[in-house]
Structures are given as structure tokens and as C-alpha cells.
């Protein structure tokens, strides 16, 4: 049964301040009856009204004191006081003696906030339904059995009674009104519960209740909202009903996130020791949701707090004895305390006494990686969740870790509790402090040469190099030790019979020894090593300019000792000459060495102007001579003389001098030949910008067969935006591998003429002037269909009008 509080009775009050109202019927009890008049005590209000017997409608002999009557209130014309008129005797109501079922509509207030009048008795209201109508009754605290506290909505049962006695002063219990008595509570109103959705299935789910530590089932048909948006972790409220002997949640509705709070977490941090860790593979009989334990001293007493998998800040493996920091969580439902926000403290390894190993990050994938171990042959697997620091790891980072067996496979191990170490902490070798003297017994072969004579070192540098052997004596015992080219000090390669000084390094993991920090003391002189300068670099070969700067020597990248990617034009190298097929001379055992002054020491101070009459052979491969020639063009004693130049003569080794280009240069003397040659050559190039595209452009400059020179906007100095016609200075570089030239270091010398807007042709101007609206021969547009909007309304709301050309309204 439902009720509407707006239907409650108004306690008999009328529209008039004195309680009277024309045509309103009231009830009362005959209090005094004389021969021709009497008095009535009103039932709905505090009033005693006079009535004349002539106003009684019925047999006056049947009217007695105590009878219930109904009447209207009028005013005495003589005195102006209210009197009762049109009296009718009311048949006594026979109240049922059986208990009536109803519902509390207005509970008795538990406190009146000091606003009640002295002697006022607080009342409440109940309602019941009969023949489709709802009736309301008042009750007082004395009418409730066993002083039970009733709340609005509670189901109750009661008897009805009529109170015919005059009410006490200030009482709400009206004389003659029907009220409820002997009220008994039948069922308390069902309260709404709150919780969090903890699991969702195909057609149902479960809610973790917020009032008790318990989960409750609910069917999706009971969810009032968008089912697609419902997910685990949502806060909800619901009612509880019993179906088939089990409690289920009904009328499930979403609440704002954060409404339901299960626990209170302390602000203070505590420190403790892990007494029991959570097993990685739980046993079948384990039902404890908080299997872990932490021992701590809290408030001067020892406590052991439980914790679960979700209570750790990270997924780093915890071990027995770990020193940790945590907060304490108290469950609001059952006051259970547990440790949460657990994090490992840096000094924990002093407590656990675990065996720690070191290594270097060798490889990383999506979520996991591998460590190259100092003390193990195999690389050790690790997961990113086992890294103690929040900063990400990178390849080659040095780390410390603990090795534990894999729970799923006892034959495999993996690294846990990974801690990043400072650079230089991890060492895979132990190097002797003592230095030894020995002699090269077998030469070491570079990695590229050992791998494949036809493969460039950039592709073969990962392959193992062939080791060399050094013979030496230690305490009178003749010994040998291997060595590798990577362990040499300096770029020169030791040859067979060379006397060397070295230290011995021992691999910690295997105990294998090798010579390191090898320094050449004396050469045997069996083969002569020459100096030269890198002149050309192609795909898998190059050319070396000799020390006399007059020839170039071919070399294959497989003969390069070291990484060819580090070679640049003009680099100083050391090499040995050899003859191959067809008696052709080439360089072998090419080694990059420290730069030397390749242009000699006798450099003149005079800066000359000249013109290139012959480029280097790398620019024009068709010529037989390697050297280029520059002819002096400025007036003076040297005018007309020509001087050779090589790659080391260029101020910028990447610059590509073309035949006919103007240059500035100085003169120097070659040490070995005393020949004069050009040096510090700087080209004098000026040309106009032909066009500029989005990220590149072209300069009007002839290079070889091409009439224009490509440049990229990144090569423009000062970030200027060049325009067509700008005059620029630039350098020309030759891509050694593609053979194409391009401009670099582009600098604007002067701006070109600003583009002027081309005037409109006169014929078009005359055509526009001659067009009029009245020209019958002019082209016309015929409207085929009027435009309409999406709602089928007319497209244009303003009527189109004829307008004069060039006139704006």
C-alpha cells in the first residue's frame, strides 16, 4: 500500500482565523442540554458553541447529552457570537475490533529543536486502505507497543478508537477524532544499500556490499541505466530482496564515482618487515584473500598485519625479511586492519642477505628484456615490473639483481628486484696492474677482413675478429696470450715480430685471459707503413692520397682496420702497399691515425686569386692525372702560373671544385718533394637563385652537364627565406656515393628585384567595362530548380533584386 503525504487531514482548521466558515459542516458532542437550548463541544477545535433546540433537525426527545452531532456555524445577529445551527444527530460509528494493517506516513519526531509549546504531545500519522480509499489516523508515543521507535515507511498493525473527551490544552488529539492505538511493528522499511561492482558476467554480476563484508548477486535486468556503460569498479546503490531463499540485489542504480568508501587509510607511514610473502602460485586450499604478513611495532606494541596482491605499490617481488614502508587501512565494515601502499626501502638488501648479481642490459622488448650477466654465460630474462626505480632502463645500463627460479618452469631462472647502478660499476674483466713485454707471434686480423673480403665492415663488424698471439716470459716461464685489434692503444697495427707492452685481462665468468692496452715499442721493419689522406669514399672502396699529394691509391673497405663509417674525407691513415691481380697496386691494413699536417709547414701569407683549370680526378674520373691545377689570375709576377692541389689543399674537404671556378688560395711547399702547391683553397662562387620550392630550390650554376645546382633550405644560413633572383654565395659538395653535386652553406649576398604584380590585360579590362545587365547578347543563367533547405524551406529568404554593376548597397 502506498500513500501521499499531501493527503493528510488539516486537523479541522478552516479558512477563517476564528475557525468559522459559511457552509462548512463540523462535528461535536452535546455537552449540555436544557429545555430550549444547549451547548456543543467541538471535536475538531477548541470551542464550545451555543445552539437553540429549534435548530435541531429531528425528534428532540431522541437527543441526549454525549450524542455526536453535525452542524454549521453561524453568527448570532443579536450578540455577534458564533452559534451552531442546522444540527443533525450522527449515528454512532461502530469501529472494527480486528487489527488493521497499515503504514507509517509521518513518524513521531525524535526532537522538536526547542520549538514545541509547553505541554504539547508529539504525534505521528499512519494510513490504511479500505475499499480503494486511503484513510489517515494520528497516534502518540503512548499508542506504540513496547515503546518501539517507528520510522516513515514501516509496516504496522493497530486498533482504531474514538476519543470523545475534551482535549487537553495545546494537545493535537482532537475530541471525537479517530486515532490508532496498540500499534505493533510488522516489518521495518527496506533501506537502500551501496556497494561497488566487483565482477560482470554475460547476463549477471556481483556487487561488493558497503555495509557488510559480503558479495551479492544481481541480474542485468535489475540495472536501471545504460548497461553498456556498466563495468567493474562502478559505485552503485541497490535494494535487497529474497528470492529462492537467497538475497539478491534489485533496482541497481549508478552512483557518482567515489561515493562508496570501504576503508580509511592512515596518513602516517609505518615501517616493518615482511614476515610472510604472497605465494606466486596459490595452493588449491588457499582461501585467504590477504595471505601476506608484515610485522611492525605500532604504538609500542608488536603487530602482524595482513596484506594482499593489490596492496603493493609496484609488482616488484617481495622476499621474506624485506624492510618496507606502508600505510594502515581500516575496513569500515568489520574494522579489519591491513597494510597497504607497501614499498621496498633502499636498505632492504642489508636485511634479506640475498645473493645479488650484476650485469648490463643487453636487449629490451615490449615489456621485458635480457641482462648480460657478469657471472653467468646465459643472458637473464627480466620483466619491466621488477625494476625498483621509476626511471626507465636503457640498453647498456648497468644493473644489480637477484636470480630466482621461475615458478612455472624450475629449469629456468629470471632476474627480479632490479636496481640501476652508476656507470662504471659493472666490470666483466679483471685487469692486472703489472705490465708485460712481449713479441707478436701471430698478427691479428680485423673483423671485416676475417669475415669476408667482399663485404664492407659496416655489414660485417658484428662478426668475430681473428685473434693474434703475443709471446712473453713471466718469472722465466715462456707463455703466450691472445690479443684483439680492439685492445690496441693507438691506431697502428702491430706486425709479426714487433715488440709490444701490454696488460693481461681475465674474464670473471670463464677465467680466459687476453692482452689489453697493447702499445708498440719497436717495429721490426719487415714491411713499410705509409701515411696518406682519404681522398674518395665510394660504396665499398675508396682512394688514398699519397703523402706527396701526387697520386691516389685504391683500397677496399675489407682492408680497413676499424669502422669505415668513422672515415671522412681528408682523414690521415696509415697503410701498407701490396700488389694484387694484374700487378695493380692497392693499400692494405688501412688504419686511421691521429691527424698530421699534410700541407707542409712552409705556408705563404699571400692570398692569391685563381681559376681552376683542372679539377681533382674524383670530380672528373676521365682524366689521367690525380692532381688538380689552379692558374693565378690576378695581376702580378705570378699571373699565369699554375699550381697543383690535392684533397688536403681544400679548406673544406667536402667542397667540390669544378673546372673554371674562381678561388682564393695560398701557396705551400711539400716537405718530401719541395714542390709548390696550392693550399687553403676557398672557392668564390656567386650566382642567382633560379627557383624555390617547398623545402628545396635551384641555383643558376653550371656543374658538369647540369645547368643548375640543387640546394636544400636547411643549408641556407641565418634561416633566411630565399626568393627567386636573390644573389647568393655557396659551396659545392660532391656526394661520393651517388656522384651528384649540391650546394651547401648558402649565404644571401643581395636581394633580387621584388616581384611586381602583372597588370590585367587591356582586352579583359575593356570586356568588363562593356558588360551591362541590359545586354541581350550576354550569357544568361536559367534557374532549373529553386534551392531548398533540409526542412524543405525556401533556400533564400531575401528577394533577389537587380543591382547596378560596381554599386554596393
GROMACS .gro file of C-alpha atoms in nm, residues 186-526:
model
  341
  186UNK     CA    1   0.526  -0.572   1.147
  187UNK     CA    2   0.829  -0.502   0.917
  188UNK     CA    3   1.090  -0.232   0.905
  189UNK     CA    4   1.124  -0.034   0.583
  190UNK     CA    5   1.385  -0.178   0.348
  191UNK     CA    6   1.683   0.064   0.334
  192UNK     CA    7   1.887   0.125   0.016
  193UNK     CA    8   2.235  -0.028   0.022
  194UNK     CA    9   2.553   0.082  -0.151
  195UNK     CA   10   2.844  -0.110  -0.298
  196UNK     CA   11   3.092  -0.149  -0.582
  197UNK     CA   12   3.051  -0.376  -0.884
  198UNK     CA   13   3.328  -0.634  -0.841
  199UNK     CA   14   3.252  -0.871  -1.132
  200UNK     CA   15   3.047  -0.871  -1.452
  201UNK     CA   16   2.948  -1.182  -1.645
  202UNK     CA   17   2.739  -1.241  -1.958
  203UNK     CA   18   2.398  -1.174  -1.803
  204UNK     CA   19   2.467  -1.103  -1.436
  205UNK     CA   20   2.724  -0.964  -1.197
  206UNK     CA   21   2.827  -0.931  -0.835
  207UNK     CA   22   2.842  -0.631  -0.602
  208UNK     CA   23   3.073  -0.596  -0.304
  209UNK     CA   24   2.849  -0.453  -0.035
  210UNK     CA   25   2.944  -0.141   0.156
  211UNK     CA   26   2.765  -0.236   0.481
  212UNK     CA   27   2.900  -0.590   0.536
  213UNK     CA   28   3.196  -0.788   0.405
  214UNK     CA   29   2.992  -0.981   0.154
  215UNK     CA   30   2.916  -1.001  -0.218
  216UNK     CA   31   2.562  -1.004  -0.357
  217UNK     CA   32   2.430  -1.129  -0.693
  218UNK     CA   33   2.237  -0.911  -0.936
  219UNK     CA   34   2.084  -0.976  -1.278
  220UNK     CA   35   2.133  -0.724  -1.557
  221UNK     CA   36   1.754  -0.683  -1.583
  222UNK     CA   37   1.767  -0.513  -1.240
  223UNK     CA   38   2.012  -0.245  -1.356
  224UNK     CA   39   1.845   0.091  -1.419
  225UNK     CA   40   2.071   0.266  -1.666
  226UNK     CA   41   2.295   0.214  -1.968
  227UNK     CA   42   2.411  -0.145  -1.936
  228UNK     CA   43   2.688  -0.089  -2.192
  229UNK     CA   44   2.850   0.168  -1.962
  230UNK     CA   45   2.842  -0.059  -1.654
  231UNK     CA   46   3.181  -0.203  -1.562
  232UNK     CA   47   3.370  -0.344  -1.266
  233UNK     CA   48   3.465  -0.073  -1.017
  234UNK     CA   49   3.147   0.135  -1.060
  235UNK     CA   50   2.976   0.263  -0.746
  236UNK     CA   51   2.608   0.160  -0.721
  237UNK     CA   52   2.311   0.161  -0.485
  238UNK     CA   53   2.052  -0.115  -0.467
  239UNK     CA   54   1.773  -0.277  -0.266
  240UNK     CA   55   1.786  -0.630  -0.129
  241UNK     CA   56   1.515  -0.891  -0.183
  242UNK     CA   57   1.500  -1.259  -0.107
  243UNK     CA   58   1.444  -1.498  -0.396
  244UNK     CA   59   1.456  -1.876  -0.367
  245UNK     CA   60   1.598  -1.843  -0.019
  246UNK     CA   61   1.889  -1.619  -0.129
  247UNK     CA   62   1.945  -1.247  -0.111
  248UNK     CA   63   1.973  -1.067  -0.446
  249UNK     CA   64   2.023  -0.701  -0.540
  250UNK     CA   65   1.735  -0.525  -0.715
  251UNK     CA   66   1.679  -0.177  -0.856
  252UNK     CA   67   2.054  -0.127  -0.911
  253UNK     CA   68   2.148   0.232  -0.997
  254UNK     CA   69   2.480   0.407  -1.062
  255UNK     CA   70   2.628   0.647  -0.805
  256UNK     CA   71   2.895   0.916  -0.865
  257UNK     CA   72   3.244   0.768  -0.863
  258UNK     CA   73   3.398   0.782  -0.516
  259UNK     CA   74   3.066   0.768  -0.329
  260UNK     CA   75   3.128   0.425  -0.175
  261UNK     CA   76   3.429   0.409   0.059
  262UNK     CA   77   3.520   0.076   0.215
  263UNK     CA   78   3.821   0.177   0.417
  264UNK     CA   79   4.006   0.458   0.590
  265UNK     CA   80   4.379   0.480   0.512
  266UNK     CA   81   4.618   0.637   0.761
  267UNK     CA   82   4.817   0.944   0.662
  268UNK     CA   83   5.110   0.831   0.875
  269UNK     CA   84   5.365   0.590   0.723
  270UNK     CA   85   5.495   0.290   0.917
  271UNK     CA   86   5.798   0.068   0.868
  272UNK     CA   87   5.810  -0.306   0.914
  273UNK     CA   88   5.948  -0.639   0.797
  274UNK     CA   89   5.783  -0.887   0.562
  275UNK     CA   90   5.710  -1.198   0.771
  276UNK     CA   91   5.526  -1.395   0.502
  277UNK     CA   92   5.516  -1.330   0.128
  278UNK     CA   93   5.226  -1.400  -0.105
  279UNK     CA   94   5.293  -1.726  -0.294
  280UNK     CA   95   5.336  -1.679  -0.670
  281UNK     CA   96   5.133  -1.993  -0.738
  282UNK     CA   97   4.849  -2.015  -0.480
  283UNK     CA   98   4.757  -2.358  -0.345
  284UNK     CA   99   4.415  -2.510  -0.405
  285UNK     CA  100   4.324  -2.487  -0.036
  286UNK     CA  101   4.417  -2.120  -0.001
  287UNK     CA  102   4.105  -1.909   0.061
  288UNK     CA  103   4.264  -1.618   0.249
  289UNK     CA  104   4.235  -1.304   0.031
  290UNK     CA  105   4.514  -1.143   0.240
  291UNK     CA  106   4.779  -1.416   0.265
  292UNK     CA  107   5.080  -1.188   0.319
  293UNK     CA  108   5.202  -1.072   0.660
  294UNK     CA  109   5.410  -0.774   0.776
  295UNK     CA  110   5.545  -0.744   1.129
  296UNK     CA  111   5.577  -0.394   1.274
  297UNK     CA  112   5.594  -0.212   1.604
  298UNK     CA  113   5.296   0.024   1.626
  299UNK     CA  114   5.206   0.229   1.932
  300UNK     CA  115   5.468   0.047   2.143
  301UNK     CA  116   5.324  -0.297   2.065
  302UNK     CA  117   5.416  -0.563   1.811
  303UNK     CA  118   5.156  -0.622   1.539
  304UNK     CA  119   5.132  -0.856   1.241
  305UNK     CA  120   4.926  -0.702   0.963
  306UNK     CA  121   4.790  -0.896   0.664
  307UNK     CA  122   4.815  -0.773   0.304
  308UNK     CA  123   4.708  -0.885  -0.043
  309UNK     CA  124   4.836  -0.860  -0.401
  310UNK     CA  125   4.678  -0.517  -0.460
  311UNK     CA  126   4.841  -0.363  -0.151
  312UNK     CA  127   5.189  -0.322  -0.304
  313UNK     CA  128   5.276  -0.001  -0.487
  314UNK     CA  129   5.463  -0.193  -0.757
  315UNK     CA  130   5.484  -0.550  -0.881
  316UNK     CA  131   5.843  -0.595  -0.763
  317UNK     CA  132   5.887  -0.934  -0.595
  318UNK     CA  133   5.877  -0.920  -0.214
  319UNK     CA  134   6.101  -1.156  -0.015
  320UNK     CA  135   6.090  -1.267   0.349
  321UNK     CA  136   6.273  -1.015   0.565
  322UNK     CA  137   6.223  -0.719   0.330
  323UNK     CA  138   6.234  -0.380   0.503
  324UNK     CA  139   5.921  -0.199   0.381
  325UNK     CA  140   5.719   0.117   0.435
  326UNK     CA  141   5.337   0.114   0.432
  327UNK     CA  142   5.010   0.273   0.544
  328UNK     CA  143   4.744   0.106   0.758
  329UNK     CA  144   4.396   0.057   0.615
  330UNK     CA  145   4.094   0.004   0.844
  331UNK     CA  146   3.783  -0.155   0.687
  332UNK     CA  147   3.472   0.041   0.783
  333UNK     CA  148   3.258  -0.274   0.775
  334UNK     CA  149   3.440  -0.507   1.014
  335UNK     CA  150   3.725  -0.282   1.140
  336UNK     CA  151   3.988  -0.518   0.993
  337UNK     CA  152   4.337  -0.362   0.977
  338UNK     CA  153   4.578  -0.440   0.692
  339UNK     CA  154   4.897  -0.300   0.540
  340UNK     CA  155   4.863  -0.117   0.208
  341UNK     CA  156   5.072   0.107  -0.025
  342UNK     CA  157   5.368  -0.120   0.050
  343UNK     CA  158   5.703  -0.015  -0.098
  344UNK     CA  159   6.050  -0.163  -0.057
  345UNK     CA  160   6.301   0.059   0.124
  346UNK     CA  161   6.651   0.106  -0.029
  347UNK     CA  162   6.828  -0.059   0.267
  348UNK     CA  163   6.625  -0.381   0.239
  349UNK     CA  164   6.916  -0.578   0.090
  350UNK     CA  165   7.101  -0.541   0.421
  351UNK     CA  166   6.813  -0.720   0.594
  352UNK     CA  167   6.745  -1.001   0.345
  353UNK     CA  168   7.112  -1.103   0.297
  354UNK     CA  169   7.016  -1.222  -0.052
  355UNK     CA  170   7.278  -1.301  -0.317
  356UNK     CA  171   7.296  -1.011  -0.559
  357UNK     CA  172   7.447  -1.030  -0.908
  358UNK     CA  173   7.549  -0.764  -1.159
  359UNK     CA  174   7.520  -0.723  -1.534
  360UNK     CA  175   7.440  -0.495  -1.826
  361UNK     CA  176   7.109  -0.455  -2.011
  362UNK     CA  177   7.170  -0.637  -2.340
  363UNK     CA  178   6.829  -0.626  -2.508
  364UNK     CA  179   6.483  -0.482  -2.446
  365UNK     CA  180   6.149  -0.573  -2.594
  366UNK     CA  181   5.787  -0.473  -2.527
  367UNK     CA  182   5.756  -0.520  -2.150
  368UNK     CA  183   6.063  -0.739  -2.093
  369UNK     CA  184   6.435  -0.763  -2.162
  370UNK     CA  185   6.759  -0.957  -2.113
  371UNK     CA  186   7.065  -0.892  -1.896
  372UNK     CA  187   7.420  -0.991  -1.986
  373UNK     CA  188   7.546  -1.134  -1.656
  374UNK     CA  189   7.895  -1.095  -1.515
  375UNK     CA  190   7.897  -1.441  -1.353
  376UNK     CA  191   7.678  -1.643  -1.593
  377UNK     CA  192   7.705  -1.747  -1.956
  378UNK     CA  193   7.334  -1.726  -2.036
  379UNK     CA  194   7.151  -1.396  -2.065
  380UNK     CA  195   6.898  -1.347  -1.785
  381UNK     CA  196   6.533  -1.269  -1.862
  382UNK     CA  197   6.358  -0.992  -1.667
  383UNK     CA  198   6.023  -0.814  -1.673
  384UNK     CA  199   5.990  -0.435  -1.654
  385UNK     CA  200   5.767  -0.467  -1.346
  386UNK     CA  201   6.073  -0.588  -1.148
  387UNK     CA  202   6.260  -0.256  -1.183
  388UNK     CA  203   6.283  -0.079  -0.846
  389UNK     CA  204   6.329   0.276  -0.979
  390UNK     CA  205   6.058   0.463  -1.168
  391UNK     CA  206   6.305   0.589  -1.431
  392UNK     CA  207   6.311   0.370  -1.745
  393UNK     CA  208   6.604   0.141  -1.827
  394UNK     CA  209   6.807   0.162  -2.148
  395UNK     CA  210   7.036  -0.075  -2.330
  396UNK     CA  211   7.391  -0.077  -2.177
  397UNK     CA  212   7.261   0.038  -1.837
  398UNK     CA  213   7.447  -0.134  -1.552
  399UNK     CA  214   7.221  -0.310  -1.302
  400UNK     CA  215   7.215  -0.524  -0.988
  401UNK     CA  216   6.958  -0.801  -0.946
  402UNK     CA  217   6.856  -1.121  -0.769
  403UNK     CA  218   6.815  -1.450  -0.954
  404UNK     CA  219   6.517  -1.670  -0.860
  405UNK     CA  220   6.378  -1.985  -1.024
  406UNK     CA  221   6.076  -1.949  -1.250
  407UNK     CA  222   5.764  -2.078  -1.071
  408UNK     CA  223   5.625  -2.225  -1.395
  409UNK     CA  224   5.949  -2.392  -1.503
  410UNK     CA  225   6.205  -2.500  -1.243
  411UNK     CA  226   6.477  -2.532  -1.512
  412UNK     CA  227   6.464  -2.161  -1.592
  413UNK     CA  228   6.574  -1.860  -1.387
  414UNK     CA  229   6.485  -1.494  -1.416
  415UNK     CA  230   6.605  -1.166  -1.266
  416UNK     CA  231   6.398  -0.981  -1.006
  417UNK     CA  232   6.436  -0.672  -0.784
  418UNK     CA  233   6.646  -0.489  -1.045
  419UNK     CA  234   6.836  -0.182  -0.926
  420UNK     CA  235   7.015   0.060  -1.161
  421UNK     CA  236   7.385   0.119  -1.084
  422UNK     CA  237   7.615   0.415  -1.166
  423UNK     CA  238   7.816   0.392  -1.487
  424UNK     CA  239   8.147   0.210  -1.443
  425UNK     CA  240   8.028  -0.009  -1.155
  426UNK     CA  241   7.997  -0.333  -1.354
  427UNK     CA  242   8.308  -0.496  -1.495
  428UNK     CA  243   8.325  -0.825  -1.682
  429UNK     CA  244   8.705  -0.846  -1.659
  430UNK     CA  245   8.986  -0.820  -1.404
  431UNK     CA  246   9.290  -0.638  -1.540
  432UNK     CA  247   9.640  -0.688  -1.400
  433UNK     CA  248   9.826  -0.386  -1.271
  434UNK     CA  249  10.157  -0.537  -1.391
  435UNK     CA  250  10.276  -0.455  -1.743
  436UNK     CA  251  10.442  -0.725  -1.957
  437UNK     CA  252  10.683  -0.709  -2.252
  438UNK     CA  253  10.640  -0.950  -2.542
  439UNK     CA  254  10.670  -1.007  -2.914
  440UNK     CA  255  10.394  -1.052  -3.173
  441UNK     CA  256  10.393  -1.420  -3.265
  442UNK     CA  257  10.086  -1.401  -3.492
  443UNK     CA  258   9.915  -1.095  -3.633
  444UNK     CA  259   9.550  -1.029  -3.552
  445UNK     CA  260   9.308  -0.991  -3.842
  446UNK     CA  261   9.044  -0.715  -3.847
  447UNK     CA  262   8.683  -0.828  -3.813
  448UNK     CA  263   8.592  -0.722  -4.166
  449UNK     CA  264   8.887  -0.897  -4.327
  450UNK     CA  265   8.831  -1.215  -4.129
  451UNK     CA  266   8.464  -1.224  -4.217
  452UNK     CA  267   8.459  -1.170  -4.591
  453UNK     CA  268   8.690  -0.992  -4.829
  454UNK     CA  269   8.390  -0.883  -5.039
  455UNK     CA  270   8.176  -0.746  -4.755
  456UNK     CA  271   8.211  -0.394  -4.619
  457UNK     CA  272   8.294  -0.366  -4.248
  458UNK     CA  273   7.970  -0.178  -4.182
  459UNK     CA  274   7.790  -0.506  -4.261
  460UNK     CA  275   8.047  -0.740  -4.109
  461UNK     CA  276   8.159  -0.552  -3.798
  462UNK     CA  277   7.945  -0.775  -3.577
  463UNK     CA  278   8.142  -1.083  -3.685
  464UNK     CA  279   8.429  -1.207  -3.468
  465UNK     CA  280   8.777  -1.088  -3.550
  466UNK     CA  281   9.060  -1.339  -3.572
  467UNK     CA  282   9.284  -1.317  -3.267
  468UNK     CA  283   9.659  -1.259  -3.270
  469UNK     CA  284   9.917  -1.411  -3.034
  470UNK     CA  285  10.184  -1.246  -2.821
  471UNK     CA  286  10.475  -1.449  -2.677
  472UNK     CA  287  10.624  -1.332  -2.344
  473UNK     CA  288  10.808  -1.454  -2.036
  474UNK     CA  289  10.685  -1.441  -1.676
  475UNK     CA  290  10.924  -1.549  -1.399
  476UNK     CA  291  11.135  -1.736  -1.654
  477UNK     CA  292  10.839  -1.929  -1.796
  478UNK     CA  293  10.761  -1.880  -2.166
  479UNK     CA  294  10.390  -1.809  -2.218
  480UNK     CA  295  10.155  -1.693  -2.492
  481UNK     CA  296   9.843  -1.480  -2.468
  482UNK     CA  297   9.587  -1.391  -2.739
  483UNK     CA  298   9.505  -1.033  -2.834
  484UNK     CA  299   9.249  -0.849  -3.049
  485UNK     CA  300   9.275  -0.532  -3.256
  486UNK     CA  301   9.013  -0.359  -3.039
  487UNK     CA  302   9.254  -0.376  -2.743
  488UNK     CA  303   9.530  -0.173  -2.913
  489UNK     CA  304   9.639   0.168  -2.788
  490UNK     CA  305   9.669   0.394  -3.091
  491UNK     CA  306   9.565   0.319  -3.447
  492UNK     CA  307   9.886   0.147  -3.567
  493UNK     CA  308   9.858  -0.229  -3.613
  494UNK     CA  309  10.135  -0.447  -3.463
  495UNK     CA  310  10.305  -0.675  -3.716
  496UNK     CA  311  10.484  -1.004  -3.684
  497UNK     CA  312  10.796  -0.966  -3.468
  498UNK     CA  313  10.701  -0.624  -3.326
  499UNK     CA  314  10.796  -0.567  -2.962
  500UNK     CA  315  10.491  -0.468  -2.755
  501UNK     CA  316  10.397  -0.376  -2.398
  502UNK     CA  317  10.063  -0.493  -2.258
  503UNK     CA  318   9.848  -0.583  -1.955
  504UNK     CA  319   9.656  -0.908  -1.904
  505UNK     CA  320   9.276  -0.910  -1.863
  506UNK     CA  321   9.089  -1.211  -1.724
  507UNK     CA  322   8.718  -1.273  -1.788
  508UNK     CA  323   8.546  -1.320  -1.449
  509UNK     CA  324   8.295  -1.568  -1.581
  510UNK     CA  325   8.530  -1.804  -1.771
  511UNK     CA  326   8.881  -1.720  -1.649
  512UNK     CA  327   9.005  -1.671  -2.008
  513UNK     CA  328   9.299  -1.430  -2.044
  514UNK     CA  329   9.387  -1.185  -2.322
  515UNK     CA  330   9.631  -0.898  -2.376
  516UNK     CA  331   9.489  -0.547  -2.345
  517UNK     CA  332   9.621  -0.189  -2.353
  518UNK     CA  333   9.877  -0.300  -2.614
  519UNK     CA  334  10.140  -0.044  -2.705
  520UNK     CA  335  10.401  -0.095  -2.984
  521UNK     CA  336  10.756  -0.039  -2.860
  522UNK     CA  337  10.971  -0.130  -3.163
  523UNK     CA  338  10.890  -0.214  -3.525
  524UNK     CA  339  11.071  -0.500  -3.698
  525UNK     CA  340  11.091  -0.305  -4.026
  526UNK     CA  341  10.991  -0.603  -4.241
   0.00000   0.00000   0.00000
